Amino acid sequence: MTIKFYLTRPQAKKKSSIFFLINHKGLQYRYYTGLSVKPSEWKNKSKEPAFKSVLADFEVRAAETFYRLLKENKLDEKTVTEALKIEFSNKVDTNSFVGYMQDYIYNKKFKPATYKAYKYAVTTVEEYQEYKNKKYRLSEIDTKWFENYKYYMEHIKGYAINSMYVTFSFLKNVLKHAYQEKLIPNRVEIKNTREDIKQVYLTSIELEHFYKFRQYTRRRQEYVDAFLIMAYTCLRISDYNRLKIENIRDNKIFMPTKKTSKFVVIPLHKMVIEIIEKYNNRLPRAGNSQSFGPAIKAAAKEAGFTDPVISGKSHKGKYNTVIKERWEMITAHTARRSGATNMYLSGIPIARIMKLTAHKTETSFFKYICIGDDENAEELLQHDFFK
């Protein structure tokens, strides 16, 4: 059984209707999705995450309906059409809070990562509804509702404050939109904060030690070399994995960043040039975050980054202090933080570093600067004020 989407031939300057066609052993079953689009926009529209999600939903529900009828041996055209009509008769109820959120996502153009995060936010509300055994109408959402939902997320589900930040930002935007459309009578007060989490970085001397320290496998050494290139270029792992030798000329990297779509030009540090030459003019493979993270932690432990770091975070309303060895806190993003911090400490002007990191504001940039309290005090002791 296969399912394909297709467009009807439009009348002059009008949209085409979108149908899907189920093919099964030479038999065909056609059904109108209720959607339409201009033929000239179809190719681009079908790539949009929200639109793809809607089509995928049609495909999954149609397949489930079809296989149910197949088991019941009821595959005549009339029965299939009626069953599909019943399945898709329930349109999104924008009077329900979940329905309104889904409609909000569908009608906005978000980047894939943002769209995925917002869809997850909707899922948490659906889970909350199951927990309360109640489906909320949009008109029922107020500040008290949010406070109860927040308590559920933090104390029942155990989410960390920073893990809830994107979800709460989404709810804040949705409810602001609902208030502006006069669908809810009052603004919903949502205090959305982030918790400062202890971050670590590797100094220039430590990066050099990391490079010279021989790892016990060739593949782990490749992970380290990829980490070092990220540390000297401030590239995220997602951008590093998109980087090609063709992006490098005249000892500079030319490429757009994935997260912000900002074009950056990054000069190559001498160690980056040395690493690329070591790999015969290719880039060491970093792989995905799931494999890179554990490997770089193991490499950092082997290289001796075992000094204790006092950190902590809130859990279920209580702040817990944790002591970890530094290698445990090293991730792919540590490379980017190390690059920004080392450039800053070396005296490179902030505006120039931001051209490499693609940060839009100094506030967001300074979140990457990892200067510890003890390190700050040692530096200040050298200042004339303290002598």
XYZ file of C-alpha atoms in Angstrom:
387
model
C 0.000 0.000 0.000
C 1.350 3.439 -0.957
C 0.025 6.942 -0.343
C 0.835 9.868 -2.623
C -0.297 13.497 -2.540
C -1.193 15.336 -5.725
C -2.800 18.583 -6.912
C -5.869 19.050 -9.069
C -5.543 21.222 -12.144
C -6.453 24.768 -11.030
C -8.728 27.189 -12.765
C -7.183 30.484 -13.880
C -5.154 32.095 -11.062
C -6.756 29.891 -8.406
C -5.363 27.409 -5.933
C -5.272 23.684 -6.531
C -6.927 21.250 -4.148
C -4.676 18.691 -2.469
C -5.771 15.054 -2.652
C -4.062 11.889 -1.519
C -4.208 8.658 -3.445
C -4.003 5.229 -1.821
C -2.719 2.491 -4.131
C -3.232 -1.127 -3.107
C -2.863 -4.123 -5.415
C -3.933 -2.198 -8.480
C -6.874 -0.526 -6.745
C -6.926 3.227 -6.055
C -8.756 5.205 -3.381
C -8.808 9.000 -3.582
C -9.626 11.488 -0.821
C -9.655 15.312 -0.614
C -7.554 16.670 2.263
C -9.457 19.943 2.547
C -6.207 21.804 1.805
C -5.295 23.887 -1.214
C -2.185 25.631 -2.480
C -0.985 27.528 -5.522
C 0.836 25.120 -7.882
C 3.780 27.537 -8.097
C 4.148 27.352 -4.289
C 3.710 23.578 -3.934
C 7.399 22.649 -4.145
C 8.510 25.174 -1.507
C 5.387 24.707 0.628
C 5.931 20.951 0.858
C 9.347 21.599 2.454
C 7.995 23.746 5.290
C 8.124 21.815 8.607
C 4.573 22.772 9.646
C 3.090 21.834 6.264
C 5.088 18.591 6.138
C 3.748 17.750 9.580
C 0.148 18.236 8.419
C 0.689 16.000 5.375
C 2.457 13.409 7.527
C -0.515 13.414 9.899
C -2.858 12.772 6.944
C -0.617 9.953 5.756
C -0.408 8.203 9.146
C -4.141 8.470 9.888
C -5.094 7.382 6.378
C -2.796 4.343 6.616
C -4.210 3.367 10.024
C -7.780 3.651 8.698
C -6.929 1.677 5.565
C -5.217 -1.183 7.418
C -8.139 -1.402 9.843
C -10.520 -1.872 6.893
C -8.095 -4.318 5.296
C -8.268 -6.529 8.403
C -12.047 -6.311 8.291
C -11.998 -7.110 4.560
C -13.971 -3.939 3.742
C -12.003 -2.376 0.917
C -14.781 -1.319 -1.422
C -14.457 2.289 -2.544
C -17.586 3.536 -0.760
C -16.586 2.054 2.625
C -13.021 3.403 2.382
C -14.245 6.882 1.426
C -16.779 6.968 4.249
C -14.215 5.769 6.788
C -11.746 8.459 5.697
C -14.498 11.063 5.861
C -15.252 10.112 9.454
C -11.540 10.053 10.363
C -10.864 13.553 9.010
C -14.181 15.191 9.819
C -12.828 16.558 13.107
C -10.911 19.694 12.181
C -8.629 21.490 14.616
C -10.719 23.088 17.333
C -9.177 26.494 17.825
C -11.489 27.055 20.801
C -9.450 24.448 22.677
C -6.108 25.623 24.023
C -4.175 22.797 22.345
C -6.011 23.427 19.067
C -5.222 27.140 19.239
C -1.523 26.404 19.831
C -1.417 23.977 16.904
C -3.105 26.542 14.683
C -0.622 29.206 15.843
C 2.336 26.984 14.907
C 0.856 26.049 11.552
C 0.215 29.661 10.515
C 3.673 30.919 11.466
C 6.886 30.156 9.610
C 9.412 28.799 12.086
C 12.805 27.255 11.514
C 12.836 23.441 11.859
C 14.523 23.484 15.288
C 12.085 26.099 16.616
C 9.127 24.248 15.146
C 10.257 21.025 16.827
C 10.674 22.788 20.202
C 7.222 24.389 19.940
C 5.567 21.105 19.002
C 7.151 19.604 22.114
C 5.697 22.487 24.159
C 2.240 21.539 22.885
C 2.938 17.921 23.886
C 3.682 18.984 27.478
C 0.320 20.772 27.667
C -1.417 17.666 26.314
C 0.330 15.591 28.992
C -0.778 18.115 31.629
C -4.359 17.756 30.420
C -4.103 13.987 30.824
C -2.689 14.483 34.313
C -5.623 16.758 35.249
C -8.088 14.621 33.251
C -9.437 17.782 31.633
C -9.219 19.395 28.195
C -8.862 23.151 28.588
C -10.635 25.717 26.453
C -8.635 28.761 25.416
C -11.002 30.951 27.446
C -10.015 29.029 30.620
C -6.320 29.893 30.378
C -5.239 32.529 32.887
C -2.353 33.270 35.250
C -3.581 30.738 37.804
C -3.690 28.036 35.112
C -0.104 28.818 34.165
C 1.098 28.698 37.772
C -0.495 25.244 38.191
C 1.013 24.070 34.902
C 4.419 25.428 35.959
C 4.179 23.544 39.275
C 3.363 20.362 37.356
C 6.362 20.834 35.036
C 8.815 21.630 37.846
C 7.616 19.474 40.759
C 5.711 16.589 39.181
C 7.712 16.063 35.994
C 10.989 17.341 37.442
C 12.014 19.666 34.583
C 14.948 21.984 35.246
C 14.292 25.729 35.001
C 16.394 26.103 31.858
C 14.652 23.139 30.225
C 11.322 24.946 30.560
C 12.551 28.262 29.142
C 11.665 27.660 25.471
C 8.297 26.108 26.380
C 7.368 29.074 28.564
C 8.548 31.533 25.880
C 6.257 29.808 23.396
C 3.278 29.955 25.773
C 3.985 33.618 26.455
C 3.908 34.429 22.726
C 0.786 32.347 22.078
C -1.164 33.885 24.944
C -0.032 37.392 24.025
C -1.386 36.723 20.531
C -4.661 35.392 21.966
C -5.029 38.517 24.146
C -4.388 40.812 21.183
C -7.082 38.942 19.251
C -9.404 39.464 22.260
C -9.868 35.705 22.668
C -8.918 35.913 26.350
C -9.965 38.842 28.577
C -6.716 39.398 30.485
C -2.990 39.130 29.893
C -1.494 35.967 31.335
C 1.488 36.798 33.527
C 4.362 34.472 32.667
C 7.659 35.056 34.443
C 10.244 33.268 32.389
C 13.731 33.107 33.846
C 16.915 31.222 33.221
C 19.257 29.839 35.835
C 22.978 30.490 35.568
C 24.637 27.117 35.244
C 28.359 26.739 35.862
C 30.164 26.360 32.550
C 33.750 25.337 31.931
C 36.277 26.132 29.248
C 39.803 25.132 28.283
C 42.525 27.761 28.284
C 44.867 28.159 25.318
C 47.551 26.240 27.243
C 45.085 23.449 28.025
C 43.969 23.266 24.393
C 47.595 22.858 23.348
C 48.039 20.110 25.960
C 44.884 18.419 24.676
C 46.306 18.475 21.157
C 49.678 17.025 22.138
C 48.266 14.364 24.435
C 48.040 11.120 22.435
C 44.674 9.392 22.717
C 44.640 5.620 22.836
C 42.583 5.207 19.639
C 42.839 6.942 16.282
C 39.112 7.688 16.253
C 39.199 9.356 19.668
C 42.138 11.473 18.497
C 40.006 12.536 15.543
C 37.252 13.636 17.939
C 39.801 15.716 19.871
C 41.147 17.329 16.694
C 37.599 18.209 15.597
C 36.993 19.695 19.080
C 40.139 21.798 18.734
C 39.092 23.193 15.355
C 35.741 24.157 16.895
C 37.594 25.759 19.810
C 39.729 27.928 17.526
C 36.889 28.876 15.168
C 33.971 29.174 17.657
C 31.856 26.960 15.389
C 28.943 24.969 16.767
C 29.100 21.247 16.059
C 26.129 21.634 13.691
C 28.118 24.169 11.649
C 31.345 22.194 11.885
C 29.610 19.146 10.403
C 28.521 21.318 7.463
C 31.989 22.764 6.960
C 33.818 21.629 3.829
C 37.340 22.225 2.617
C 35.768 24.213 -0.215
C 34.610 26.738 2.428
C 38.252 27.485 3.230
C 40.430 29.786 1.158
C 43.208 32.232 1.917
C 43.398 30.783 5.462
C 39.822 31.874 6.195
C 36.482 30.048 6.566
C 33.538 31.444 4.594
C 30.136 30.004 5.505
C 26.627 30.810 6.787
C 25.708 29.606 10.271
C 22.830 27.176 10.603
C 21.185 28.668 13.695
C 21.168 32.352 12.722
C 21.767 32.110 8.929
C 24.408 34.800 9.413
C 27.418 34.624 7.078
C 30.732 34.500 8.935
C 34.343 34.838 7.864
C 36.700 33.173 10.356
C 40.504 33.412 10.211
C 42.333 30.127 10.757
C 44.513 29.711 13.847
C 47.892 28.118 13.168
C 46.788 24.969 15.039
C 43.754 24.602 12.758
C 46.018 24.797 9.714
C 48.325 22.199 11.282
C 45.425 19.818 12.013
C 44.053 20.076 8.465
C 47.523 19.376 7.050
C 47.816 16.368 9.381
C 44.654 14.941 7.841
C 45.948 15.460 4.299
C 43.810 18.489 3.577
C 40.573 17.145 5.013
C 38.660 17.871 8.201
C 38.580 15.375 11.096
C 35.120 13.856 11.561
C 33.082 14.953 14.573
C 30.039 12.752 13.978
C 26.775 13.560 15.732
C 26.373 15.021 19.221
C 25.309 11.655 20.674
C 28.615 9.996 19.793
C 30.818 13.084 20.107
C 29.792 13.975 23.676
C 30.816 10.739 25.443
C 33.982 10.472 23.346
C 35.223 13.988 24.149
C 34.472 13.476 27.862
C 36.519 10.266 27.871
C 39.352 12.008 26.018
C 39.312 14.939 28.452
C 39.442 12.577 31.430
C 42.363 10.712 29.882
C 44.144 14.021 29.252
C 43.912 14.885 32.958
C 41.151 17.495 33.183
C 40.057 16.065 36.513
C 40.109 19.151 38.765
C 36.899 19.533 40.835
C 34.262 22.064 39.810
C 31.506 23.173 42.179
C 28.227 23.646 40.355
C 24.540 23.094 40.927
C 21.027 23.684 39.712
C 17.480 23.787 40.975
C 15.373 20.647 41.032
C 11.773 20.628 42.222
C 12.203 24.057 43.782
C 15.427 23.272 45.672
C 18.950 24.289 44.687
C 21.356 21.359 44.846
C 25.122 21.819 44.954
C 27.119 19.303 42.958
C 30.860 18.718 42.754
C 32.054 17.272 39.453
C 35.393 16.706 37.827
C 35.883 19.097 34.922
C 35.943 16.409 32.211
C 32.355 15.508 33.155
C 31.220 19.015 32.160
C 33.017 19.174 28.817
C 30.740 18.958 25.766
C 30.893 19.930 22.100
C 29.694 23.412 23.097
C 32.663 23.765 25.465
C 34.799 24.220 22.358
C 32.808 27.268 21.251
C 32.847 28.702 24.780
C 36.602 28.129 24.991
C 37.169 29.957 21.720
C 35.094 32.998 22.707
C 36.614 33.141 26.214
C 40.232 32.817 25.066
C 39.779 35.479 22.398
C 38.191 37.799 24.957
C 40.963 37.234 27.523
C 43.627 37.811 24.873
C 42.276 41.319 24.338
C 40.513 40.942 20.982
C 37.727 43.585 20.807
C 34.278 42.185 21.590
C 32.771 43.519 18.344
C 35.320 41.542 16.324
C 34.753 38.315 18.252
C 30.989 38.691 17.764
C 31.552 38.755 14.004
C 32.972 35.241 14.364
C 30.434 33.879 16.860
C 27.481 35.530 15.040
C 26.016 36.816 18.323
C 23.641 39.729 17.799
C 23.950 41.314 21.261
C 26.687 41.663 23.858
C 24.284 40.224 26.442
C 24.050 36.920 24.585
C 27.777 36.996 23.826
C 28.810 37.389 27.468
C 26.890 34.242 28.373
C 29.706 32.435 26.558
C 32.506 34.029 28.564
C 33.525 31.519 31.240
C 35.639 33.433 33.746
C 35.486 31.789 37.163
C 35.321 33.757 40.418
C 38.750 32.539 41.537
C 40.257 33.268 38.150
C 38.716 36.734 38.203
C 40.133 37.423 41.682
C 43.630 36.281 40.629
C 43.503 38.607 37.625
C 42.344 41.552 39.772
C 45.212 40.999 42.234
C 47.548 42.075 39.442
C 45.658 45.364 39.041
C 47.204 48.541 40.456
C 44.089 49.118 42.613
C 44.886 46.057 44.729
C 48.594 46.781 45.159
